[in-house]
mmCIF file of C-alpha atoms and ligand atoms in Angstrom:
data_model
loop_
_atom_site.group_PDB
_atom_site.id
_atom_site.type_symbol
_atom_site.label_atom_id
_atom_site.label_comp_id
_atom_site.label_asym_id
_atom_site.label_seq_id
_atom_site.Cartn_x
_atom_site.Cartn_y
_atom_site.Cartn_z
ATOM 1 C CA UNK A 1 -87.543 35.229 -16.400
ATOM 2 C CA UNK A 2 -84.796 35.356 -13.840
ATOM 3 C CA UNK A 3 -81.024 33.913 -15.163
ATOM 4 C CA UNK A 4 -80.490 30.844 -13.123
ATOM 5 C CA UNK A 5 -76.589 30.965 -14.252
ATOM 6 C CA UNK A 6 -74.192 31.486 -12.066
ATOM 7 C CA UNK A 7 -72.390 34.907 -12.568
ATOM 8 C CA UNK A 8 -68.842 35.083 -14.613
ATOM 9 C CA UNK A 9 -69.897 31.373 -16.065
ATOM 10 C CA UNK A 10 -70.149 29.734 -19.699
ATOM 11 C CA UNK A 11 -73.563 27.683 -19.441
ATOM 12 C CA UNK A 12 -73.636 26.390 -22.837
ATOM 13 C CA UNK A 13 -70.413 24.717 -22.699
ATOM 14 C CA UNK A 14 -70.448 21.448 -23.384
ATOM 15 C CA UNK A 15 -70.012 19.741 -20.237
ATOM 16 C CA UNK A 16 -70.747 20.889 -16.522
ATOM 17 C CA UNK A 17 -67.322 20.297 -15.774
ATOM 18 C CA UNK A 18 -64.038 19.234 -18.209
ATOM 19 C CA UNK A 19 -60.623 18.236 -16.999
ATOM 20 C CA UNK A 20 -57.854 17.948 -19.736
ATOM 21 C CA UNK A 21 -54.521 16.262 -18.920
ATOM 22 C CA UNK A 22 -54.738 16.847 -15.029
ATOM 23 C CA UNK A 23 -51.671 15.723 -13.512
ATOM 24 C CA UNK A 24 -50.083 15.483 -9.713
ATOM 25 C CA UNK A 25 -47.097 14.719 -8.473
ATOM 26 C CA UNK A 26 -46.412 14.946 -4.283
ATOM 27 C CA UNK A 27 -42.316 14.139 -4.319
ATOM 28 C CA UNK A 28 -42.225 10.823 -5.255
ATOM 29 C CA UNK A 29 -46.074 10.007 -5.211
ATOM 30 C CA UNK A 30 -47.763 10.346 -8.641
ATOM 31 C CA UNK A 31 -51.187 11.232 -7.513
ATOM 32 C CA UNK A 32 -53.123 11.714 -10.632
ATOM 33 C CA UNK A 33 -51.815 11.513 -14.001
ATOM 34 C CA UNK A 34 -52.679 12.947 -17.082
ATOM 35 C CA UNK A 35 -56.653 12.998 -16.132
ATOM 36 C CA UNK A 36 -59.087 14.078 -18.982
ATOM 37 C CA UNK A 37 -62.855 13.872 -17.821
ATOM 38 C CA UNK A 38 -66.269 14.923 -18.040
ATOM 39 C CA UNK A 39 -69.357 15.558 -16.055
ATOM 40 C CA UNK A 40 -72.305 16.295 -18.231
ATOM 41 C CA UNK A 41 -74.823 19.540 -17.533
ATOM 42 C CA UNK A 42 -77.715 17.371 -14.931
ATOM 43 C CA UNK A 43 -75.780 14.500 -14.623
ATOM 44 C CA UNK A 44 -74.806 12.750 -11.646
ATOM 45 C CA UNK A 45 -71.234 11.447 -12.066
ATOM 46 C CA UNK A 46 -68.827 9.290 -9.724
ATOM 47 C CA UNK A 47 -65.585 9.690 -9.190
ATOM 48 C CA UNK A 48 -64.547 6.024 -8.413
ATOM 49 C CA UNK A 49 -61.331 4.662 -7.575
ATOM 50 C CA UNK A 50 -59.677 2.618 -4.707
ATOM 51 C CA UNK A 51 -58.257 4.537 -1.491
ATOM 52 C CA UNK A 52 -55.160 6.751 -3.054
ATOM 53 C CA UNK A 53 -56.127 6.713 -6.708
ATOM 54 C CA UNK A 54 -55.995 10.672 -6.534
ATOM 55 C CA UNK A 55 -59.928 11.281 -6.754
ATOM 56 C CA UNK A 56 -59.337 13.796 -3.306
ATOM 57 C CA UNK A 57 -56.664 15.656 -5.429
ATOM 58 C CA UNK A 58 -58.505 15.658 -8.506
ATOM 59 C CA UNK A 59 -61.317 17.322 -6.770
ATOM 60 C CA UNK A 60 -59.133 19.764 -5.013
ATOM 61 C CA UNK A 61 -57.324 20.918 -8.526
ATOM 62 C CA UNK A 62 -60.618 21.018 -10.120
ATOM 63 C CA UNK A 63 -62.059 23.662 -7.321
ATOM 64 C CA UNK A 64 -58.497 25.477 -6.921
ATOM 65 C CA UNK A 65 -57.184 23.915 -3.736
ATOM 66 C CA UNK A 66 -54.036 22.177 -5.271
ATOM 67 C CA UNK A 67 -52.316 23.698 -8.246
ATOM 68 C CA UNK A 68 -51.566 21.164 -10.938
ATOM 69 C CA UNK A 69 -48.389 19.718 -12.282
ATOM 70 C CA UNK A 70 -50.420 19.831 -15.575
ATOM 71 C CA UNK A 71 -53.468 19.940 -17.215
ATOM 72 C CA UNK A 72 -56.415 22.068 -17.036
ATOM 73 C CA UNK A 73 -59.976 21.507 -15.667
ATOM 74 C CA UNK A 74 -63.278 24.168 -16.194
ATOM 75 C CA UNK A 75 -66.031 23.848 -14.085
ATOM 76 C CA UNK A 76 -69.046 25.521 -16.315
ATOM 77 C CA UNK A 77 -66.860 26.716 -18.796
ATOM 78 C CA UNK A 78 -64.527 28.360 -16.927
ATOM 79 C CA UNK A 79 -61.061 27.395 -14.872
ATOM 80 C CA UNK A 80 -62.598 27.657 -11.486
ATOM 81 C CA UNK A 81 -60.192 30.812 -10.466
ATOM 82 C CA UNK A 82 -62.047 32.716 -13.064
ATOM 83 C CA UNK A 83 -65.544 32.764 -11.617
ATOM 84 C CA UNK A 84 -66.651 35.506 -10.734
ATOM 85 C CA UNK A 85 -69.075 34.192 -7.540
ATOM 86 C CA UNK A 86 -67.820 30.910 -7.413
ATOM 87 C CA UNK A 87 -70.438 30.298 -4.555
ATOM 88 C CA UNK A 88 -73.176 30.595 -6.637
ATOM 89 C CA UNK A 89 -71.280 28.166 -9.358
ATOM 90 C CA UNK A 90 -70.314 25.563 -7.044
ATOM 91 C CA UNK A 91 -70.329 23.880 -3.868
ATOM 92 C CA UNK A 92 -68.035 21.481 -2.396
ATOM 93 C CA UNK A 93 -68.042 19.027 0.374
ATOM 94 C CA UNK A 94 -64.333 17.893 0.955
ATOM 95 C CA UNK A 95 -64.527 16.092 4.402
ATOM 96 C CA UNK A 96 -65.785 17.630 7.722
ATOM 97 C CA UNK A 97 -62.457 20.084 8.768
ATOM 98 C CA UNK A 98 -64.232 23.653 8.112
ATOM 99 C CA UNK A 99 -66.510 23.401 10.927
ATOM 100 C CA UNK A 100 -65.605 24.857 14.295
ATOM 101 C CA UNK A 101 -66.317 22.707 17.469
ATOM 102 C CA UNK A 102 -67.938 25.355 19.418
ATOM 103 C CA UNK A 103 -69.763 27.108 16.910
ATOM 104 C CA UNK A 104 -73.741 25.941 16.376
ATOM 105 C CA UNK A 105 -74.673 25.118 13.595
ATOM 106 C CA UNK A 106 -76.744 28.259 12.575
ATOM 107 C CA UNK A 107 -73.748 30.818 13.810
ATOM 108 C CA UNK A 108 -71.082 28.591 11.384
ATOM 109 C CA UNK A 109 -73.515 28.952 8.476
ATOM 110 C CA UNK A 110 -74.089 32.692 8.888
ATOM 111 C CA UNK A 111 -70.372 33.182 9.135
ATOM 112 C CA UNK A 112 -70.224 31.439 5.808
ATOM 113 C CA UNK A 113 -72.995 33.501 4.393
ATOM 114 C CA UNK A 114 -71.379 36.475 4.943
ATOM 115 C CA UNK A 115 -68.627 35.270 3.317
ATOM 116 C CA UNK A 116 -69.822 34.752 0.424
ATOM 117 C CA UNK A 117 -72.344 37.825 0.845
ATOM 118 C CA UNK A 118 -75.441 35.955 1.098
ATOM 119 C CA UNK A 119 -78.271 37.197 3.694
ATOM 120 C CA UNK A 120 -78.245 35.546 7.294
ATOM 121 C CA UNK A 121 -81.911 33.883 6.240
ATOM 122 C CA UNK A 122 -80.053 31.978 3.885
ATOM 123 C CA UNK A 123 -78.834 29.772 6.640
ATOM 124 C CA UNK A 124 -82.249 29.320 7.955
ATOM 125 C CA UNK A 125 -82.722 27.719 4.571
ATOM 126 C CA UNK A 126 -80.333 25.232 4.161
ATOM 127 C CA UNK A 127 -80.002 24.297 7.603
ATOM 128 C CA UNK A 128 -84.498 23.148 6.804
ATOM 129 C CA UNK A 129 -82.981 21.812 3.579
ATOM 130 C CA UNK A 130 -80.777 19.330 5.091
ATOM 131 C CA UNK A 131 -83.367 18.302 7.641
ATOM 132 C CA UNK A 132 -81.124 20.332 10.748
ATOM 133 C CA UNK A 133 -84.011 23.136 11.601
ATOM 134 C CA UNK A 134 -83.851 20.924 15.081
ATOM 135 C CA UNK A 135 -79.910 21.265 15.147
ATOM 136 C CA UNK A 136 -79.652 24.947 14.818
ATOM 137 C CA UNK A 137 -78.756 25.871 18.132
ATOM 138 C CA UNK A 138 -76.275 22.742 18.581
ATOM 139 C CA UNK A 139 -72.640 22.821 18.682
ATOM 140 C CA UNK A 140 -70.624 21.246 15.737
ATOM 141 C CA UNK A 141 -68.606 19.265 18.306
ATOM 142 C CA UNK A 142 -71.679 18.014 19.943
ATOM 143 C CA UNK A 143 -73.156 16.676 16.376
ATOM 144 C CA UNK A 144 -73.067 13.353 15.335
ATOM 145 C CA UNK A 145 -70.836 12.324 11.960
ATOM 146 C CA UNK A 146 -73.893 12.213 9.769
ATOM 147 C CA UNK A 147 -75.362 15.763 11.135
ATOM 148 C CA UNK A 148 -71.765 17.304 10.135
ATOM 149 C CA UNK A 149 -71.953 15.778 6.583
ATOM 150 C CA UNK A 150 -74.945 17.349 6.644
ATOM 151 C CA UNK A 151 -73.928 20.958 8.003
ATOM 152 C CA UNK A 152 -71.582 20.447 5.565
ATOM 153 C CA UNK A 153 -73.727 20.004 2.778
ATOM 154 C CA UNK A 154 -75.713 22.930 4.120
ATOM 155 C CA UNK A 155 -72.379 25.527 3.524
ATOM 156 C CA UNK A 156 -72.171 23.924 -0.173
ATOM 157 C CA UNK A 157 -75.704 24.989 -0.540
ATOM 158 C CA UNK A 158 -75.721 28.464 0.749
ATOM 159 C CA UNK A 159 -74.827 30.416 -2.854
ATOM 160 C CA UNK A 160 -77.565 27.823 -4.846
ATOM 161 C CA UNK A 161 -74.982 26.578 -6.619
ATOM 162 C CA UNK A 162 -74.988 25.147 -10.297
ATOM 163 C CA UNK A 163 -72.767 22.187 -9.227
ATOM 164 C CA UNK A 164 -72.054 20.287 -5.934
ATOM 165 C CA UNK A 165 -68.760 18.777 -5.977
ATOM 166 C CA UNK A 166 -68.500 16.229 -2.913
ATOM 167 C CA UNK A 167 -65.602 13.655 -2.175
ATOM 168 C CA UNK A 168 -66.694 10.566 -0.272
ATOM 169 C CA UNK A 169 -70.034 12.105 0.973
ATOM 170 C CA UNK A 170 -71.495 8.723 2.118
ATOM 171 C CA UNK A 171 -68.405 7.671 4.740
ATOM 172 C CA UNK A 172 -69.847 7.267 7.650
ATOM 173 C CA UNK A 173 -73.230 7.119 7.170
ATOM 174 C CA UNK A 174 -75.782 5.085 8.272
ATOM 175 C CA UNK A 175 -78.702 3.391 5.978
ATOM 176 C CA UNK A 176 -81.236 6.489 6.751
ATOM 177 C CA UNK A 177 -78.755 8.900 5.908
ATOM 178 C CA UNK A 178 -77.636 7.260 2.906
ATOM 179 C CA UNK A 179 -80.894 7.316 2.068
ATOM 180 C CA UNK A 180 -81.781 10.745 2.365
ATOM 181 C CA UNK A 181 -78.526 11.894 0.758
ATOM 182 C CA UNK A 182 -79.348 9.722 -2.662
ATOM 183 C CA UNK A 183 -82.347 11.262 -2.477
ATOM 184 C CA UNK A 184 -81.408 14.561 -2.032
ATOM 185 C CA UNK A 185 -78.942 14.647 -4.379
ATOM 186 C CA UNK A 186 -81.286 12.894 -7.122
ATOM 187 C CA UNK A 187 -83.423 16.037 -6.227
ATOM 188 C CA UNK A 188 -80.843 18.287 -6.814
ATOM 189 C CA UNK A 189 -80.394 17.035 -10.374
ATOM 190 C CA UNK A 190 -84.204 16.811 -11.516
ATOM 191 C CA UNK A 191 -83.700 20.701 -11.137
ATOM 192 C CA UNK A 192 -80.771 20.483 -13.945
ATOM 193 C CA UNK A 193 -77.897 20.693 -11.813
ATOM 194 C CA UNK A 194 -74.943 18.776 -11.547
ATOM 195 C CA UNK A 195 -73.194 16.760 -9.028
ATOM 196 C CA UNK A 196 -69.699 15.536 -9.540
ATOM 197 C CA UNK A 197 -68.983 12.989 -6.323
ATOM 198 C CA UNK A 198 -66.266 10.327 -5.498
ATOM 199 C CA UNK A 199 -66.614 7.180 -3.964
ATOM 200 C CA UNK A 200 -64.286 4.169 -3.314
ATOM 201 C CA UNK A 201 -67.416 1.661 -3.207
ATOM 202 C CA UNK A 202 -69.067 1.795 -6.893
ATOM 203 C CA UNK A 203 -72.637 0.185 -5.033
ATOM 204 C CA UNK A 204 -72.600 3.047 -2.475
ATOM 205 C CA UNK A 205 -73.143 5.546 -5.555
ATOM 206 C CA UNK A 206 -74.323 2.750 -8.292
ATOM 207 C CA UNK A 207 -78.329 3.763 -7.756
ATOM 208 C CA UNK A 208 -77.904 7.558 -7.916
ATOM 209 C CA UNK A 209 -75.274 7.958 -10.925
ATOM 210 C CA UNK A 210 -75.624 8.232 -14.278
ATOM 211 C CA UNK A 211 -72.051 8.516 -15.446
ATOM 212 C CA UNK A 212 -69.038 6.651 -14.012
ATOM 213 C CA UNK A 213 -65.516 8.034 -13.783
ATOM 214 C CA UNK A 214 -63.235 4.961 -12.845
ATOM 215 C CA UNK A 215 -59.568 5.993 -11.631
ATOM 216 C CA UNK A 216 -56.789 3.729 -10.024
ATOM 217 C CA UNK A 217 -53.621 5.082 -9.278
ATOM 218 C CA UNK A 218 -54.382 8.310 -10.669
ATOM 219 C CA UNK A 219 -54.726 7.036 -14.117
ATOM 220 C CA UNK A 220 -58.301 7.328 -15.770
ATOM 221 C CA UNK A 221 -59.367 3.682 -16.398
ATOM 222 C CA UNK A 222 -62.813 4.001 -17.565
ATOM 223 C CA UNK A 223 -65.602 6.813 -18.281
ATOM 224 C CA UNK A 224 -69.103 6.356 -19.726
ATOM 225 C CA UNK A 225 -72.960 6.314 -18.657
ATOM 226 C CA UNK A 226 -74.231 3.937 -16.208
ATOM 227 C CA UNK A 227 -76.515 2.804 -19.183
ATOM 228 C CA UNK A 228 -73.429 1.288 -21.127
ATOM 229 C CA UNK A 229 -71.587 -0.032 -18.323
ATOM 230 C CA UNK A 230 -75.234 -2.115 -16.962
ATOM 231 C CA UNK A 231 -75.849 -2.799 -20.475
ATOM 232 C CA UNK A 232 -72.031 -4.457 -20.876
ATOM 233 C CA UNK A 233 -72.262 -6.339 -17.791
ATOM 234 C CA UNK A 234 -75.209 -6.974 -17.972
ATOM 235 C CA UNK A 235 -77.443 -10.597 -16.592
ATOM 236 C CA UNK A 236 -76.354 -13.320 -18.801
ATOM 237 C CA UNK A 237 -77.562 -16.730 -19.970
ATOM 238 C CA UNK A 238 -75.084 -19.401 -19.577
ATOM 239 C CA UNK A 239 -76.046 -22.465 -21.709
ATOM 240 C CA UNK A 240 -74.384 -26.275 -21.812
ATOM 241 C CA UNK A 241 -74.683 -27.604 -25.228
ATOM 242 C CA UNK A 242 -73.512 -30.546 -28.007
ATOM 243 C CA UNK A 243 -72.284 -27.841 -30.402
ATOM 244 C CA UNK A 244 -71.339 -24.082 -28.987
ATOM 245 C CA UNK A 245 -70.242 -23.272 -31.897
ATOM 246 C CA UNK A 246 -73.187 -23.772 -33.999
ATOM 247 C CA UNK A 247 -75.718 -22.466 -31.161
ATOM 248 C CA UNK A 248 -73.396 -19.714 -31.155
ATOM 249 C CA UNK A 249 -74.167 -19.047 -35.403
ATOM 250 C CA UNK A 250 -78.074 -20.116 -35.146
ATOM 251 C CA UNK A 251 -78.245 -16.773 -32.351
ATOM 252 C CA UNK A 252 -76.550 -14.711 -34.336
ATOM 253 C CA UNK A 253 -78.188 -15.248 -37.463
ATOM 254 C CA UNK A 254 -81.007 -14.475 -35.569
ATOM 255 C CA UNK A 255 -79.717 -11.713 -34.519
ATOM 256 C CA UNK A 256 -78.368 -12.476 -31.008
ATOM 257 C CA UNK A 257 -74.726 -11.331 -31.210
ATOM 258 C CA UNK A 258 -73.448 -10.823 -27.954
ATOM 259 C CA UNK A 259 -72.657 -14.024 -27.205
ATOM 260 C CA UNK A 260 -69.368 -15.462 -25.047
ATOM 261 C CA UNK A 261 -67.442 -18.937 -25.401
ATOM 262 C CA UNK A 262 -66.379 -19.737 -22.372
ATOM 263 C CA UNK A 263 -63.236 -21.494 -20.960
ATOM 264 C CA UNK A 264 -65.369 -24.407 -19.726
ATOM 265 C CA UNK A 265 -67.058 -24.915 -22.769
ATOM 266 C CA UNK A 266 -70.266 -22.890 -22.412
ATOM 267 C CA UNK A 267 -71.911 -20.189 -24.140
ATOM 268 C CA UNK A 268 -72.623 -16.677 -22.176
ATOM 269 C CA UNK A 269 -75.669 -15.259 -24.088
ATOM 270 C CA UNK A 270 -76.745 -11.605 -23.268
ATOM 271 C CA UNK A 271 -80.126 -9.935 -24.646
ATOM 272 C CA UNK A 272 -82.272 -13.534 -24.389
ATOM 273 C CA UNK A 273 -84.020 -15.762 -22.525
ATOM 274 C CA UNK A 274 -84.455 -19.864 -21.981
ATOM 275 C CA UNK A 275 -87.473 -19.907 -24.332
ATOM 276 C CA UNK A 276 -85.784 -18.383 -27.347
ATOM 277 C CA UNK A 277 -82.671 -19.684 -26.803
ATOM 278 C CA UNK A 278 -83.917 -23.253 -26.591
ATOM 279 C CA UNK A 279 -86.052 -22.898 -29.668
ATOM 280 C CA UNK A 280 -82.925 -21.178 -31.675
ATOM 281 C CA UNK A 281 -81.154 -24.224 -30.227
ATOM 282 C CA UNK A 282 -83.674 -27.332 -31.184
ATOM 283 C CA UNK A 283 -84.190 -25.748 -34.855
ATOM 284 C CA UNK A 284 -80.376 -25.895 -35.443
ATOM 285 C CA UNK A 285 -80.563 -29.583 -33.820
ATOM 286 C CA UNK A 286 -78.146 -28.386 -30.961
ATOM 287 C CA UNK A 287 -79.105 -30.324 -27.528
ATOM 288 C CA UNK A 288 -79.138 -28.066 -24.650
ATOM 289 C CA UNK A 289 -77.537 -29.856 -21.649
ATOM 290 C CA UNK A 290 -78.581 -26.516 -19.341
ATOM 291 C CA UNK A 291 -79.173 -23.162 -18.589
ATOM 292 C CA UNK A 292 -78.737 -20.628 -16.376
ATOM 293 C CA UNK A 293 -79.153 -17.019 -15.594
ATOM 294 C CA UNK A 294 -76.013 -15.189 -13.816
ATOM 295 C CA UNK A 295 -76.596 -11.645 -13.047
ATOM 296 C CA UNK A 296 -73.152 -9.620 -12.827
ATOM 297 C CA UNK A 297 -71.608 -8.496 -9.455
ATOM 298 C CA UNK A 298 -71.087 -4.468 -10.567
ATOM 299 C CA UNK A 299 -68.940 -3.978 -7.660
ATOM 300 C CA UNK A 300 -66.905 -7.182 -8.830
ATOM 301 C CA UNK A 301 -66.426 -5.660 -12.761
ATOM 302 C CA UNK A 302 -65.386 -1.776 -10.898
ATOM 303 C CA UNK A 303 -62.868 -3.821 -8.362
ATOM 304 C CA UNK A 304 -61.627 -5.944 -11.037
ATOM 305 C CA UNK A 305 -60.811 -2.546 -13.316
ATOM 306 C CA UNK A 306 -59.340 -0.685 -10.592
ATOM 307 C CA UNK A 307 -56.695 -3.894 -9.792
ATOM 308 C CA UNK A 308 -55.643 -4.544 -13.398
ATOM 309 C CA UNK A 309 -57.323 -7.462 -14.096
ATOM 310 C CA UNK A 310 -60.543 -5.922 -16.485
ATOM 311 C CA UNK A 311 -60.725 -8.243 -19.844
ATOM 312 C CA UNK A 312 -63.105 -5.887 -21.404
ATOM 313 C CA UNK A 313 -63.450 -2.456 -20.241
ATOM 314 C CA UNK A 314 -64.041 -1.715 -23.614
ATOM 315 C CA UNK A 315 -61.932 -0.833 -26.607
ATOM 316 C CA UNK A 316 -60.131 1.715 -24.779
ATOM 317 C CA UNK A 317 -61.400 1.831 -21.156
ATOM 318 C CA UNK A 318 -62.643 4.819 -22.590
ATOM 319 C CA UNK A 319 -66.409 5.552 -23.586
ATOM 320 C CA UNK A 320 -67.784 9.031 -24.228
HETATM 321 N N1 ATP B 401 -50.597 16.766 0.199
HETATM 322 C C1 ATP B 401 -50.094 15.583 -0.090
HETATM 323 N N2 ATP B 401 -48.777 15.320 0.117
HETATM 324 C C2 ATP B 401 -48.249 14.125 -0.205
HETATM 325 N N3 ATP B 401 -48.937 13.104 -0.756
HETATM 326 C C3 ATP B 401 -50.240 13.299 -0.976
HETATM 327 C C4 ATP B 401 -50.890 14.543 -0.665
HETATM 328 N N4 ATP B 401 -52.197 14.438 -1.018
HETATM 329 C C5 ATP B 401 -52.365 13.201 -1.515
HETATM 330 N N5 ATP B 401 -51.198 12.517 -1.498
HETATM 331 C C6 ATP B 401 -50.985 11.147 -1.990
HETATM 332 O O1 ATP B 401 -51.511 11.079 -3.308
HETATM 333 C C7 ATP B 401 -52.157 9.833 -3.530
HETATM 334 C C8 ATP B 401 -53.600 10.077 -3.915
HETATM 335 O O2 ATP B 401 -54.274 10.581 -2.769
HETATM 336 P P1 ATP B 401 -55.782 11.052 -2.817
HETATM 337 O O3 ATP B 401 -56.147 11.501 -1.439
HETATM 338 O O4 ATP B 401 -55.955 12.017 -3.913
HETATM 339 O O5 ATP B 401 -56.545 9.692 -3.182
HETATM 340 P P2 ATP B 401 -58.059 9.277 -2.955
HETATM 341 O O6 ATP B 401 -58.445 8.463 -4.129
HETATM 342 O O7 ATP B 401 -58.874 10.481 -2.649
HETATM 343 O O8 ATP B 401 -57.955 8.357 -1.670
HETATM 344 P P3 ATP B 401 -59.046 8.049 -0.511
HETATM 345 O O9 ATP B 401 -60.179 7.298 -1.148
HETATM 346 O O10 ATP B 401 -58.257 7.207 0.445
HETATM 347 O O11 ATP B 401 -59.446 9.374 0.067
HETATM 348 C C9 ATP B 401 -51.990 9.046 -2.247
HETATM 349 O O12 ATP B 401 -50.861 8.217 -2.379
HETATM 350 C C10 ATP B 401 -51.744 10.117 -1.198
HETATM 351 O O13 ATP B 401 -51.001 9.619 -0.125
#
């Protein structure tokens, strides 16, 4: 059977890519501080953060671009200067500035094959993968924003790469192309590879991702699956009633514990419905007033982390 691992890597370490203590400083600007992730092997993970919480620098110190203050980072087991073929490891899409306006699309792709010693068909390839076989003869600085993205993709792709790293690859899009990106990159993944990619809008990434990174001002503020962070937020049932606080021990001695008081005197019930909350509620002679479902704004919980004002990111904004 053919390896599928990229040459000069460590495949069976833990996580696809690790970053220990990362820190930045640009004179007085501390760009990212002291950043320990992780991006699990077949995992889609976002980056997230507000516009200058460091997620372009983190990126760039994690592929070798900008040398760190501090810190280390591995991407398959390895600091990325130690790859052997780092093509064939990784590709990155860091904004649209490699591409040359007068060079088509297929001549910039075979420059960047032989680059990385790759044979000239392999631009054919990519350039069919990204859905540009009609572009190939077209100049960069003819192509539209979303056909660069995708030439762009098309160089990350040209070594196969184990991991795509890609900062903000949805700016600038429109709804097709967003479209065909998240699918893509879901693609990408069902083949058990990894995508690492940042975004300042948590709902632009929210369907695709499987792992959350949250940064703000180049402090890590929250990591964990997508699975915790729905199932923390998730819809809730907000109930009036004569006695919280005895509604509140009737649920949980039947077993329904996550359950809120809130300031205005009504209970926030997660994991249950009207039915069995009104029966818990009439055996424990509690009068329910009203109920109501409220499903959780995502985007609202990731904003309020990033500005400070978070009551429960969980015990230590920090879930593995
Ligand atoms: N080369 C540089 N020289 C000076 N300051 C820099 C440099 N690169 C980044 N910064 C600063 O570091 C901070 C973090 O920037 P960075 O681009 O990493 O954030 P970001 O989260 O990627 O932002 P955005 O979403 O706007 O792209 C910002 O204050 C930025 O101005």
């Amino acid at each position: 059977m053919p390896s599928t691992r990229a040459p000069g890597t460590h495949p069976t370490s833990r996580a696809a890519i690790e970053t220990h203590g990362l820190s930045k400083q640009f004179k007085s600007v501390r760009a990212v501080s002291n950043l320990s992730f992780s991006v699990p092997h077949g995992s889609i993970t976002g980056l997230l953060g507000p516009n200058g919480s460091g997620k372009t620098t983190a990126l760039r110190m994690l592929l070798g671009l900008v040398r760190p203050d501090a810190g280390t980072s591995a991407v398959l087991g390895l600091p990325f200067g130690a790859i052997a073929d780092p093509a064939r490891a990784v590709g990155a899409m860091l904004g649209s500035r490699g591409l040359h306006p007068n060079r088509t699309a297929s001549s910039h792709l075979r420059v960047y094959a032989s680059a990385i010693g790759v044979p000239d068909d392999r631009a054919r390839q990519v350039l069919h993968r990204v859905g540009l076989t009609d572009t190939a003869d077209r100049r960069a600085g003819t192509l539209s924003l979303g056909m660069r993205r995708r030439l762009v993709l098309a160089t990350a792709l040209l070594g196969d790469p184990r991991v795509l790293v890609l900062d903000e690859p949805f700016d600038g899009l429109d709804p097709a192309g967003i479209a065909w990106l998240r699918e893509f990159l879901a693609g990408f993944t069902r083949a058990g590879r990894t995508v690492l990619i940042s975004s300042h809008l948590l709902r632009e990434v929210e369907p695709i991702i499987d792992r959350l990174v949250v940064v703000n001002q180049g402090v890590l503020v929250h990591q964990g699956s997508m699975e915790h962070f729905r199932a923390r937020h998730r819809a809730r049932l907000v109930v009036a009633c004569s006695d919280p606080v005895r509604l509140a021990t009737a649920l949980a001695a039947a077993g329904i514990t996550d359950v809120r008081h809130q300031a205005d005197g009504k209970v926030a019930i997660a994991g249950s419905d009207t039915t069995t909350v009104g029966r818990i509620a009439s055996s424990s002679d509690v009068t329910v007033f009203g109920a109501a479902t409220e499903q959780t704004d995502l985007e609202r919980v990731f904003v309020a982390m990033t500005s400070g004002q978070c009551a429960d990111p969980g015990p230590s904004g920090v879930e593995q």
